[in-house]
XYZ file of C-alpha atoms in Angstrom:
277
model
C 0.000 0.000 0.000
C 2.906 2.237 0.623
C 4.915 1.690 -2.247
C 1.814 1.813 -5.187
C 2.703 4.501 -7.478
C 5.515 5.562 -4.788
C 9.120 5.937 -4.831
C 11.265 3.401 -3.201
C 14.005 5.052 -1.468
C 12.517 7.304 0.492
C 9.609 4.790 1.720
C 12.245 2.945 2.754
C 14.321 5.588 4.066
C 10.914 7.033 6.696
C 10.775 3.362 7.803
C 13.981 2.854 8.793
C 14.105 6.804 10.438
C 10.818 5.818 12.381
C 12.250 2.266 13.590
C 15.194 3.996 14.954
C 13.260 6.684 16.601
C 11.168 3.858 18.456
C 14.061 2.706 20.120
C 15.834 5.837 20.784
C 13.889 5.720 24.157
C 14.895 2.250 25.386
C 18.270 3.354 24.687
C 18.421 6.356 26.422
C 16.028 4.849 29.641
C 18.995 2.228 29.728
C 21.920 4.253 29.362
C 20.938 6.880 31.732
C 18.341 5.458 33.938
C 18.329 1.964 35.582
C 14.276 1.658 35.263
C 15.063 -0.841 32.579
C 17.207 -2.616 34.358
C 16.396 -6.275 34.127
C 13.731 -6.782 31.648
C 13.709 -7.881 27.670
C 13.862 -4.579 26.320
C 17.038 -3.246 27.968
C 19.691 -2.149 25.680
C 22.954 -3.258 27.125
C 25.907 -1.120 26.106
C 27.967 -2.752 23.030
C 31.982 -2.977 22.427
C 32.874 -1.730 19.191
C 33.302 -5.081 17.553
C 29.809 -5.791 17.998
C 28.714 -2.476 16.328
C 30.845 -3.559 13.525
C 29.111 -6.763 13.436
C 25.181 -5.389 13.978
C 26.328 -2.534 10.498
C 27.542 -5.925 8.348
C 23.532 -7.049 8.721
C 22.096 -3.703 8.408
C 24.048 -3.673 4.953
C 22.800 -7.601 4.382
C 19.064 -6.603 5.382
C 19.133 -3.192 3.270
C 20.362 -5.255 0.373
C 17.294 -7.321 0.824
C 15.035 -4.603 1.450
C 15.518 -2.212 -1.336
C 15.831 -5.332 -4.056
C 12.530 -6.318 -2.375
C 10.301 -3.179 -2.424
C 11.302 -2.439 -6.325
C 10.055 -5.877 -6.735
C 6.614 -5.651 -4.433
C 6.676 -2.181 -6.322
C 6.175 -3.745 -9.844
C 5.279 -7.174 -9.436
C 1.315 -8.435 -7.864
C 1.708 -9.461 -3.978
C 0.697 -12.706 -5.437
C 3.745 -13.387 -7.301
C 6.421 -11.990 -5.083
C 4.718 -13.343 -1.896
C 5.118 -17.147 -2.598
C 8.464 -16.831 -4.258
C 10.039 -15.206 -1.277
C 7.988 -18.494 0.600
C 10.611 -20.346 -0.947
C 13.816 -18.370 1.279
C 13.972 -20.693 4.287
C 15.362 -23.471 1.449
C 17.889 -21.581 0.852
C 18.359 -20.852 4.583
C 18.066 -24.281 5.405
C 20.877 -25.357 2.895
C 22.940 -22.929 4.312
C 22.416 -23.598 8.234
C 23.496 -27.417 6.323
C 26.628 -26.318 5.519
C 27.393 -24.203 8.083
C 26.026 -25.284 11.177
C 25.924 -28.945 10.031
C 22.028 -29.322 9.858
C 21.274 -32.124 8.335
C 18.257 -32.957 5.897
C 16.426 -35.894 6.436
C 13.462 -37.344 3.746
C 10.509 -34.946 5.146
C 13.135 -32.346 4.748
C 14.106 -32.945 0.774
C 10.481 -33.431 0.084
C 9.704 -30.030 1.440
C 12.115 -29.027 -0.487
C 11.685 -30.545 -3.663
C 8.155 -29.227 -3.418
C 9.332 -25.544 -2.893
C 11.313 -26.310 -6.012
C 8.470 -27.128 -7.750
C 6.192 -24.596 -6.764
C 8.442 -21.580 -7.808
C 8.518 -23.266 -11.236
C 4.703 -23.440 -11.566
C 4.548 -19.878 -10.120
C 6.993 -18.607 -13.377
C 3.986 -20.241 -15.134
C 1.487 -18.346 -13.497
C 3.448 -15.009 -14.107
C 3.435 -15.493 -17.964
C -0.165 -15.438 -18.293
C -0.033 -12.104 -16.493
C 3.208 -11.086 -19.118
C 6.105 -11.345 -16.627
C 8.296 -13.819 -17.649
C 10.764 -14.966 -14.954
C 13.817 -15.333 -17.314
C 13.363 -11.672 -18.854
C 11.536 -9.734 -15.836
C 14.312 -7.701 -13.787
C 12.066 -7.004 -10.767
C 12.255 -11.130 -11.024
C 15.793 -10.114 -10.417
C 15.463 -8.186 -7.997
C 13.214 -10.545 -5.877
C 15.469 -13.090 -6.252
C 18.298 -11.108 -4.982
C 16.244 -10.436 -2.072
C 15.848 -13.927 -1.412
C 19.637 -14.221 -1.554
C 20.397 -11.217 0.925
C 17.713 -12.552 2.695
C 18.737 -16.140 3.575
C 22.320 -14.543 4.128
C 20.554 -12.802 6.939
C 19.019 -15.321 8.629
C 22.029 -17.212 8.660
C 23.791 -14.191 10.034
C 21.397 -13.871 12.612
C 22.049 -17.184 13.909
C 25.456 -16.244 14.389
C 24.822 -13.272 15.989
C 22.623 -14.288 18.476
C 24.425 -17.137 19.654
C 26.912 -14.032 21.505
C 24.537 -11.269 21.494
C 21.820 -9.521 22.922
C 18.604 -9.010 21.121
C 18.099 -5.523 22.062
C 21.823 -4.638 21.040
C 20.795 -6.252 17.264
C 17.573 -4.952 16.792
C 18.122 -1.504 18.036
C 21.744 -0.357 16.456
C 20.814 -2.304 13.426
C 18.023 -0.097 12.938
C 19.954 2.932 13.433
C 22.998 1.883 11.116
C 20.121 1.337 8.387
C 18.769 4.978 8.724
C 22.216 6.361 8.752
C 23.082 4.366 5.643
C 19.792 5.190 3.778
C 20.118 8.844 4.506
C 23.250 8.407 2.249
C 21.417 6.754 -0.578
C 18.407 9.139 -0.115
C 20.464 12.674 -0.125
C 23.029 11.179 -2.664
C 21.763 8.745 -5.094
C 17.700 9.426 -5.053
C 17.248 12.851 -4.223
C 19.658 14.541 -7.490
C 17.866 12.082 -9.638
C 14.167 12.382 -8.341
C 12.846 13.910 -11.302
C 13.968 11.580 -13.061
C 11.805 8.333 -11.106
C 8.581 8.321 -9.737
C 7.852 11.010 -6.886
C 7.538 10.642 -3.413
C 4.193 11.163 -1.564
C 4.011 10.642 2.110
C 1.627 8.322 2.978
C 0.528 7.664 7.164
C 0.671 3.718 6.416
C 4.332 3.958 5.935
C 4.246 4.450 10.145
C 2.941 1.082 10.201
C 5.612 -0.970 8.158
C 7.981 0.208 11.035
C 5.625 -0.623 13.695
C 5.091 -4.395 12.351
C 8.727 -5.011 11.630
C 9.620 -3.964 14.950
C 7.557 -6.660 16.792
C 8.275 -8.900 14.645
C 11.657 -8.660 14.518
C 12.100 -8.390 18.300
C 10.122 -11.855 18.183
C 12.381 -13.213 15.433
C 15.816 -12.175 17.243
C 13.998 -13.793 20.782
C 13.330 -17.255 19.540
C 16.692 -17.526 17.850
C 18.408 -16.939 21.617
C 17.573 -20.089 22.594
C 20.169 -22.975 21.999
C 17.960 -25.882 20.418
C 16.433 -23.603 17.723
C 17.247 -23.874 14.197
C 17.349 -21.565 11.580
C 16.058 -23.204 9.057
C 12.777 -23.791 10.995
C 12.399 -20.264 12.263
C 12.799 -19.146 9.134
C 10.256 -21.376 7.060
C 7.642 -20.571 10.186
C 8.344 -16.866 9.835
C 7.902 -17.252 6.097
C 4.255 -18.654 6.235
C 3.561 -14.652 6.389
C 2.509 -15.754 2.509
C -0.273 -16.662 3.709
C -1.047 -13.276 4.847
C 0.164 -11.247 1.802
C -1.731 -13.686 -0.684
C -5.125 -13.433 1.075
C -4.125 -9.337 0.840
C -3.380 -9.709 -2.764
C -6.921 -11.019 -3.585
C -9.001 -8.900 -1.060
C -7.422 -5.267 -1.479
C -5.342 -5.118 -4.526
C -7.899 -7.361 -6.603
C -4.633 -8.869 -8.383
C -5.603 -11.565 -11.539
C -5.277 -15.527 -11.521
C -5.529 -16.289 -8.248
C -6.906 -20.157 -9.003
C -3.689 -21.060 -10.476
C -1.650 -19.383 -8.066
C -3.417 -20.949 -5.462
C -2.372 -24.390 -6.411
C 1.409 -23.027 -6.306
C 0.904 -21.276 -2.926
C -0.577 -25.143 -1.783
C 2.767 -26.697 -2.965
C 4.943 -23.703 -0.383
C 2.738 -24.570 2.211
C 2.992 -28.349 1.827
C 6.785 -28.058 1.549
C 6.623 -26.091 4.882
C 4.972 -28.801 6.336
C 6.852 -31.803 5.150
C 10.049 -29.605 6.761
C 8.312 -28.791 9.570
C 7.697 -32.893 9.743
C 11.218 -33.521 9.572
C 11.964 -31.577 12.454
C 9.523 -34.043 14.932
């Protein structure tokens, strides 16, 4: 809803500015106060090795998030919602060869089925003219998918030594400081030129979902049984979500067929999810 017929950049740029500006009092209660002393959203103070660290995955996660909103920008929610479904593969062959997860049969069924349902999705697409082989905002979801699963993976790492408030909060503030770059430098010469920036108040909200949500992300990866790949594919049944959005509010076309590839995600979620038992 924010980004229809909006430019990119600076969407992305408010939501990362209004992110940061939730936290800036849970930083400054715990620096200078000790009423947050004790409790989940205390922001412990962080050596300078871990800053570098938490501004490596704001880079990751801005990567992902600015190849992903010119993709939701010019693609239907129904497309680039199921093909992002198919990240937490990618994640989970990744937590394979890095933290030696291992796929059992559920697992390669689930994924198999992932497989298959981003190749009947490319199908889908064509009827609507986007061709997955010629379509750059294809690309550029794909690329997102990448960063993505690099995240996640990241993440892992990260909170196996670190706090979540320490993540969440400077990570969001490294991202605003990096997009103001991008915004004063790259978009705002060139705005002309691209399509022009209205201000919109459901912007506020993007920031006030992927707060919570990321604060409930970073939380259930602290503790030392979970697995990445699983955390990821739950998180990812959001699809579910943006599909139903696609066909109520944005009225998008051929929802029967994409349907039947959205079935295949969710089955290959489940079959993973199976393999986990």
């Amino acid at each position: 809803m924010s980004l229809n017929g909006n430019a990119v950049i600076p969407v992305l740029f408010f939501n990362t500015l209004i992110s940061s500006l939730i936290f800036v009092p849970f930083i400054l209660l715990s620096f200078y106060t000790d009423c947050l002393d004790g409790t989940m959203v205390y922001v412990p103070r962080a050596s300078l090795e871990d800053h570098l660290k938490v501004l490596i995955k704001a880079v990751i996660v801005l990567s992902s998030w600015i190849s992903g909103y010119f993709a939701l920008k010019h693609l239907p929610l129904t497309i680039t919602g199921p093909i992002k479904a198919s990240q937490p593969v990618l994640t989970l062959l990744g937590a394979m060869l890095l933290f030696g997860e291992r796929l059992n049969l559920f697992q390669w069924v689930g994924v198999l089925l992932s497989i298959a349902s981003f190749y009947l999705l490319s199908s889908s697409g064509k009827k609507e003219g986007i061709h997955f082989a010629h379509n750059k905002w294809i690309f550029f979801t794909v690329l997102s998918i990448l960063t993505g699963a690099m995240s996640g993976l990241y993440d892992k790492h990260l909170m196996r030594s670190m706090d979540v408030m320490t993540v969440q909060v400077w990570f969001n503030v490294y991202q605003c400081v990096i997009m103001s770059f991008i915004l004063l430098f790259l978009w705002y010469p060139n705005r002309k030129k691209s399509t022009p920036f209205q201000w919109r108040w459901n912007i506020i909200f993007i920031s006030v979902f992927l707060c919570v949500a990321d604060w409930v992300y970073f939380y259930a990866l602290t503790f030392p049984d979970s697995m990445i790949s699983i955390v990821s594919m739950v998180r990812r049944s959001n699809v579910l979500v943006t599909f139903l959005a696609g066909a109520i509010f944005f009225h998008e076309k051929n929802l029967k067929n994409k349907a039947i590839d959205l079935f295949l995600v969710l089955l290959g979620m489940i079959f993973l999810y199976l393999g986990t038992k």
